[in-house]
Short mmCIF file of C-alpha atoms in Angstrom, two decimals:
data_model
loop_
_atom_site.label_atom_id
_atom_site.label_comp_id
_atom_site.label_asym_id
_atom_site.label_seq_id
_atom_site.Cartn_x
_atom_site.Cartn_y
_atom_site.Cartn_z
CA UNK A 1 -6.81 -183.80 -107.44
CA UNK A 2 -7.74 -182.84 -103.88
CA UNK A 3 -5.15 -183.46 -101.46
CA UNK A 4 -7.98 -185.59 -99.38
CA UNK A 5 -7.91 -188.13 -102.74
CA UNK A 6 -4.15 -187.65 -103.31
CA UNK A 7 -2.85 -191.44 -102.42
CA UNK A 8 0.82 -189.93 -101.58
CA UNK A 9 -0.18 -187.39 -99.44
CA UNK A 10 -2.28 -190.34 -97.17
CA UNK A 11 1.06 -192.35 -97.64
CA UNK A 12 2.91 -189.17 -96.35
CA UNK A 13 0.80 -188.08 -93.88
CA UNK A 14 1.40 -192.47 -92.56
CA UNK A 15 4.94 -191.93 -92.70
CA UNK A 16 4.89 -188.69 -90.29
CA UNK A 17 2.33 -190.30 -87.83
CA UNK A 18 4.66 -193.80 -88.23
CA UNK A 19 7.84 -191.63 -87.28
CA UNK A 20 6.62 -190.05 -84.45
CA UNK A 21 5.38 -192.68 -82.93
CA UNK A 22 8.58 -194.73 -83.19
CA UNK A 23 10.32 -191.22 -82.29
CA UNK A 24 8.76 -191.14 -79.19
CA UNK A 25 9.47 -194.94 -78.37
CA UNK A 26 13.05 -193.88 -78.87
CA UNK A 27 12.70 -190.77 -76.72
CA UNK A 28 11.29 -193.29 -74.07
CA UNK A 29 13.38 -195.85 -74.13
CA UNK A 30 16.59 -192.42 -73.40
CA UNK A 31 14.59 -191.02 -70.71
CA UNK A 32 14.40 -194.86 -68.93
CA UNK A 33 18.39 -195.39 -69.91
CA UNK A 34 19.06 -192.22 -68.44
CA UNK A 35 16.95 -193.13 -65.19
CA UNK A 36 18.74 -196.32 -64.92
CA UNK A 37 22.16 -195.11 -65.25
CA UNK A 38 21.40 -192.67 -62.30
CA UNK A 39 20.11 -195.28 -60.62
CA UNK A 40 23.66 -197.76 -61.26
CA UNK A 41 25.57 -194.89 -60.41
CA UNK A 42 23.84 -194.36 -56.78
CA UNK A 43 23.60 -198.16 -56.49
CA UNK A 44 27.61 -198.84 -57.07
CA UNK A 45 28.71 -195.66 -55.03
CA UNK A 46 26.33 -195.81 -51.99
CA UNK A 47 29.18 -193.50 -50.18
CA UNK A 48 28.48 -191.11 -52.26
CA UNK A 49 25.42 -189.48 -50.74
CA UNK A 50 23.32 -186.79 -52.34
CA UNK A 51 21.69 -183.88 -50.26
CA UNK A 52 18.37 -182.21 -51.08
CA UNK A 53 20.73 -179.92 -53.07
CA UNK A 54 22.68 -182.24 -54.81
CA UNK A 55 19.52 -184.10 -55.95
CA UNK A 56 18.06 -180.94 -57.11
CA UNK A 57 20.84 -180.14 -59.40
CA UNK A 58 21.03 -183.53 -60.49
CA UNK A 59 17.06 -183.76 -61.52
CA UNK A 60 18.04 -179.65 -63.25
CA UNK A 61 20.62 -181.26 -65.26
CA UNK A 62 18.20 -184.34 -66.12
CA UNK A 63 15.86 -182.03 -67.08
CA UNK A 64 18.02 -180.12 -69.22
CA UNK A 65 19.27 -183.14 -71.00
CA UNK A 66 15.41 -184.59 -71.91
CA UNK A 67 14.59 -181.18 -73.03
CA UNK A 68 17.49 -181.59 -75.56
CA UNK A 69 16.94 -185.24 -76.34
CA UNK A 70 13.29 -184.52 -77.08
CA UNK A 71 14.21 -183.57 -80.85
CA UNK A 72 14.49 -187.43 -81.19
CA UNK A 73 10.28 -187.62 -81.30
CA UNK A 74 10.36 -185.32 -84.51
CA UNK A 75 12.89 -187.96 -86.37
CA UNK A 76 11.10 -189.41 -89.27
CA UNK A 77 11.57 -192.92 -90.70
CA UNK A 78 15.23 -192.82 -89.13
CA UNK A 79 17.00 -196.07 -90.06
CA UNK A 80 17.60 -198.02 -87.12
CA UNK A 81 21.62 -197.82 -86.98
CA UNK A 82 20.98 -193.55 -87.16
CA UNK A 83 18.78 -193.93 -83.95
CA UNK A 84 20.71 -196.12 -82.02
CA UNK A 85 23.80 -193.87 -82.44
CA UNK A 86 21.89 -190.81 -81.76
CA UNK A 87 20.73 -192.94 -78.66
CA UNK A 88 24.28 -193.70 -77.84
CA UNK A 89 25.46 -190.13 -77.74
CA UNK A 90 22.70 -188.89 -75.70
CA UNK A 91 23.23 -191.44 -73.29
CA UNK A 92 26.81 -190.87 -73.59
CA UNK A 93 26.17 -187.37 -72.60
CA UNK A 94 24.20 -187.68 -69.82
CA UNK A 95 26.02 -190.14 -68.35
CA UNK A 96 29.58 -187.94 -67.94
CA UNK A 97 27.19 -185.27 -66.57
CA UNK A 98 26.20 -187.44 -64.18
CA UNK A 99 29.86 -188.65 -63.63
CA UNK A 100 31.13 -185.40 -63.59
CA UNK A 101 28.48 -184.30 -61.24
CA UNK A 102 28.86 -187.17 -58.51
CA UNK A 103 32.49 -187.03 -58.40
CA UNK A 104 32.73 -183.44 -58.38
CA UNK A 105 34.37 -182.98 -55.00
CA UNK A 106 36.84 -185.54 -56.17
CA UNK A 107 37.85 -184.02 -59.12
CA UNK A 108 38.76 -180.81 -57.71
CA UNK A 109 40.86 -182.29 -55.27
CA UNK A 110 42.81 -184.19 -57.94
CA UNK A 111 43.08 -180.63 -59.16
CA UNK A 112 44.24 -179.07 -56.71
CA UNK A 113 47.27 -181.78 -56.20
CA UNK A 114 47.91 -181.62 -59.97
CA UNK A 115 48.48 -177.71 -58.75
CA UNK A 116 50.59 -178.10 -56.06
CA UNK A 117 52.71 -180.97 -57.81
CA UNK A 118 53.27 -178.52 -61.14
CA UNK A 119 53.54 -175.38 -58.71
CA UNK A 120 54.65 -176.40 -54.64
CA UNK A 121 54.80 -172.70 -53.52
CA UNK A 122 50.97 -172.12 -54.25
CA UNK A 123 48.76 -172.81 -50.89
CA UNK A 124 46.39 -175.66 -52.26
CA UNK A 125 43.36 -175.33 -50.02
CA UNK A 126 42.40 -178.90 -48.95
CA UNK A 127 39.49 -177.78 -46.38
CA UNK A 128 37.32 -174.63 -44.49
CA UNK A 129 40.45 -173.31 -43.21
CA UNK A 130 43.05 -175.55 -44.28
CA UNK A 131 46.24 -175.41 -46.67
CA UNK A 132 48.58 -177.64 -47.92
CA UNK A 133 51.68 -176.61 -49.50
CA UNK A 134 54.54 -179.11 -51.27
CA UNK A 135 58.10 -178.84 -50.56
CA UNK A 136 60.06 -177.52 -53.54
CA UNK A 137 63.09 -178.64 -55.40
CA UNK A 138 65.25 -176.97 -52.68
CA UNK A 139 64.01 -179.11 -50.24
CA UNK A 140 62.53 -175.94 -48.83
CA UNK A 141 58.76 -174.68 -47.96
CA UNK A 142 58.05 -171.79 -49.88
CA UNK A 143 54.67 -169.87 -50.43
CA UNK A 144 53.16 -167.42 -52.30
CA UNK A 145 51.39 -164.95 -50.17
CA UNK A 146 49.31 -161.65 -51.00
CA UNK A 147 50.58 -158.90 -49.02
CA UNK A 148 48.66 -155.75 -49.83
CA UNK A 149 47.24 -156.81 -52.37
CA UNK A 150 50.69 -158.28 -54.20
CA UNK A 151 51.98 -161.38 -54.69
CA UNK A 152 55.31 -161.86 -52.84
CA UNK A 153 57.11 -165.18 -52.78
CA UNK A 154 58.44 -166.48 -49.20
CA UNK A 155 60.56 -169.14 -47.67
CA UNK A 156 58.87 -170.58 -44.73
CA UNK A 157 61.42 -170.34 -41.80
CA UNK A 158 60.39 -171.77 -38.53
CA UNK A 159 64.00 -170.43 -36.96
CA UNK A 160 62.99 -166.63 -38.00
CA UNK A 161 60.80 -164.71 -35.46
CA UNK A 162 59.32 -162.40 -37.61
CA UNK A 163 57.71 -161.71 -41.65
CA UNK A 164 61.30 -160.14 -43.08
CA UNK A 165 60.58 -158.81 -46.15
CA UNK A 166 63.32 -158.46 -48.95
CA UNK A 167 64.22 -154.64 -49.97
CA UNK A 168 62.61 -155.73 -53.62
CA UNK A 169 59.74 -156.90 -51.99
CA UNK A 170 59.11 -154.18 -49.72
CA UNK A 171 59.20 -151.74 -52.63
CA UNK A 172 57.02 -153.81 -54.56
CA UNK A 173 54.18 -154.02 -51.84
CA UNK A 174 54.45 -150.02 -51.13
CA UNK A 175 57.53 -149.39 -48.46
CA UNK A 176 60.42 -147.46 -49.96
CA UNK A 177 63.28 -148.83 -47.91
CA UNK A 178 65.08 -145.77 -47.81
CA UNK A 179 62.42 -144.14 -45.84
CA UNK A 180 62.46 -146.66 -43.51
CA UNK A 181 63.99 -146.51 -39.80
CA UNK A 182 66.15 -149.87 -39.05
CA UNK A 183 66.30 -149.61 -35.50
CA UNK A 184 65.49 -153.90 -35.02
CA UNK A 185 68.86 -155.97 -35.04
CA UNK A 186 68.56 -159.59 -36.17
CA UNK A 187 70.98 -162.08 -35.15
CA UNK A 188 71.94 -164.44 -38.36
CA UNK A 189 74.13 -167.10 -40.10
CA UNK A 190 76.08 -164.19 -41.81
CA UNK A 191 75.92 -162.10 -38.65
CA UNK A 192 74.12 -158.92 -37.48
CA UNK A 193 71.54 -157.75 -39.81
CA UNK A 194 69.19 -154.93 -39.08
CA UNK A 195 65.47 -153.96 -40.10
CA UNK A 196 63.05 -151.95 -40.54
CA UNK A 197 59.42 -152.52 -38.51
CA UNK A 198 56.51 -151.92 -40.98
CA UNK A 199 52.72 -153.21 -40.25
CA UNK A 200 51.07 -154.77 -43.43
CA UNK A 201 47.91 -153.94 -44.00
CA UNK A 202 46.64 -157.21 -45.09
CA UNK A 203 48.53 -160.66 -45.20
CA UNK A 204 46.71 -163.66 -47.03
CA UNK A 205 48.16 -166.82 -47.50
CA UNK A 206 45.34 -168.96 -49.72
CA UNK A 207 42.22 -168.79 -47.81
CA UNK A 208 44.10 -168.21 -44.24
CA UNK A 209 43.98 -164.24 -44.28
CA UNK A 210 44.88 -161.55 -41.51
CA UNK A 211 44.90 -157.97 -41.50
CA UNK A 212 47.58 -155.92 -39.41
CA UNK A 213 50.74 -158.56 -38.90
CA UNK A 214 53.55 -157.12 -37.79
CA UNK A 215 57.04 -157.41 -40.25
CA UNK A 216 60.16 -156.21 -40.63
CA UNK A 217 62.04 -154.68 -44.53
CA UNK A 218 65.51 -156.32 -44.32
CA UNK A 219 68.36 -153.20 -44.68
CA UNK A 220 70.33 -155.85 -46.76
CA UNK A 221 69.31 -157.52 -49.79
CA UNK A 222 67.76 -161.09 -49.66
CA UNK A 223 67.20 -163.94 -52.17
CA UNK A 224 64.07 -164.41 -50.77
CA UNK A 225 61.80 -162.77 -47.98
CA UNK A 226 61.13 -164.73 -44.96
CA UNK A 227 57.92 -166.55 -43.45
CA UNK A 228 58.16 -166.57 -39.85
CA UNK A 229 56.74 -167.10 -36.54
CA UNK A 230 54.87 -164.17 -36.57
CA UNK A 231 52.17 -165.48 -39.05
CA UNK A 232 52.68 -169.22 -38.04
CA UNK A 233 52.23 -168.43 -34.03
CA UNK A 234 48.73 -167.17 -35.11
CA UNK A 235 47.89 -170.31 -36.53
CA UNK A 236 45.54 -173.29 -34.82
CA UNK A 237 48.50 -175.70 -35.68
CA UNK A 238 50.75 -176.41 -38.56
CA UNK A 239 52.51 -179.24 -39.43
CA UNK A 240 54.71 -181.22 -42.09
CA UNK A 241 53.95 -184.97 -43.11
CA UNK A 242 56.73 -186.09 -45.17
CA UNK A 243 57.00 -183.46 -48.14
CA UNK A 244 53.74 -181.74 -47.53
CA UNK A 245 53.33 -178.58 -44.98
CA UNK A 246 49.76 -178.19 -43.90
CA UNK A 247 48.82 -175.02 -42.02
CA UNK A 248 45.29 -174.75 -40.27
CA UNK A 249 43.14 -171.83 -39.05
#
């Protein structure tokens, strides 16, 4: 039998032209869901508004996801409960890309608090320019700053006039102490304490960077090196609001 008289293979060949017609009703009736949803979302957040870029990533990423959807026009003789769920996920898809895309901004700020809450001495950077920085358990600022290239932890100290850096630290970042001159004397709550002047080569503190700041290596050990006016004098302003330090450049 020829396949032109075979009555199953007309039957067949029905079936495949039925289920792509209905597959690309289906693929249709995503693409306009899809549409729509962008079209709530920019409705219900009209602060929210989109530059030439953002809409250009936003019609990429709609792109992308109709490219990926379009697998729903091959589906054949799908029962109806498979293609609305398959409809349902796409949908659900695209719309927390969309979410994810418009609040973007947003959600890296909540990241960056969920930082600084979990970790206060890290320098969250809130804006061009801009840190905040929680108060710790102490009650105390402290920061983690890269000096040369290091990490090295430091309590914030308005009442100190220069960067002192701990003997540890100062070893850690590339000064060996004991080749150091201590010809500075320091007047403190435990009495005369003497240091050594060193220049750092660079001094970053989040985004606010500088290259050059003078410090001094403390001849006595230290808990903790100090932050002082010496970095903060070279800021545009700095302030504390409650338990939050913010430092601008």
């Amino acid at each position: 039998m020829t396949p032109d008289k075979d009555p199953w293979n007309r039957k067949r060949r029905a079936a495949e032209q039925d289920g792509g017609r209905h597959g690309l009703w289906r693929w249709v009736i995503l693409v306009a869901g899809v549409g729509g949803l962008v079209w709530l979302l920019v409705s219900a957040f009209p602060q929210r508004q989109l530059d030439q870029t953002d809409w250009a990533q936003l019609v990429k990423l709609a792109a992308i996801l109709v490219v990926c959807s379009s697998g729903i026009v091959f589906l054949r003789r799908a029962r109806i409960g498979e293609t609305l769920r398959n409809l349902a996920i796409w949908a659900g898809i695209g719309g927390v890309v969309l979410l994810g895309y418009t609040f973007r901004h947003d959600f890296a700020s909540l990241g960056n608090r969920l930082t600084g809450e979990l970790m206060p001495s890290q320098a969250i950077e809130v804006g061009e320019g801009v840190v905040e920085i929680r108060v710790g358990a102490s009650g105390h600022f402290s920061v983690t700053a890269t000096v040369n290239g290091r990490p090295v932890d430091f309590l914030i100290d308005t009442g100190a006039s220069d960067i002192v850096l701990s003997p540890a630290d100062a070893r850690r970042i590339g000064y060996d102490p004991a080749r150091l001159s201590f010809t500075r004397q320091y007047q403190t709550a435990n009495g005369t304490g003497r240091g050594a002047p060193v220049r750092l080569d660079s001094f970053a503190v989040g985004p606010i960077a500088y290259e050059g700041l003078a410090a001094s290596v403390n001849e006595a050990p230290m808990s903790e090196s100090l932050l002082g006016m010496t970095f903060l004098r070279r800021l545009d302003s700095y302030e504390v609001r409650r338990d939050v330090m913010i430092l601008r450049r």
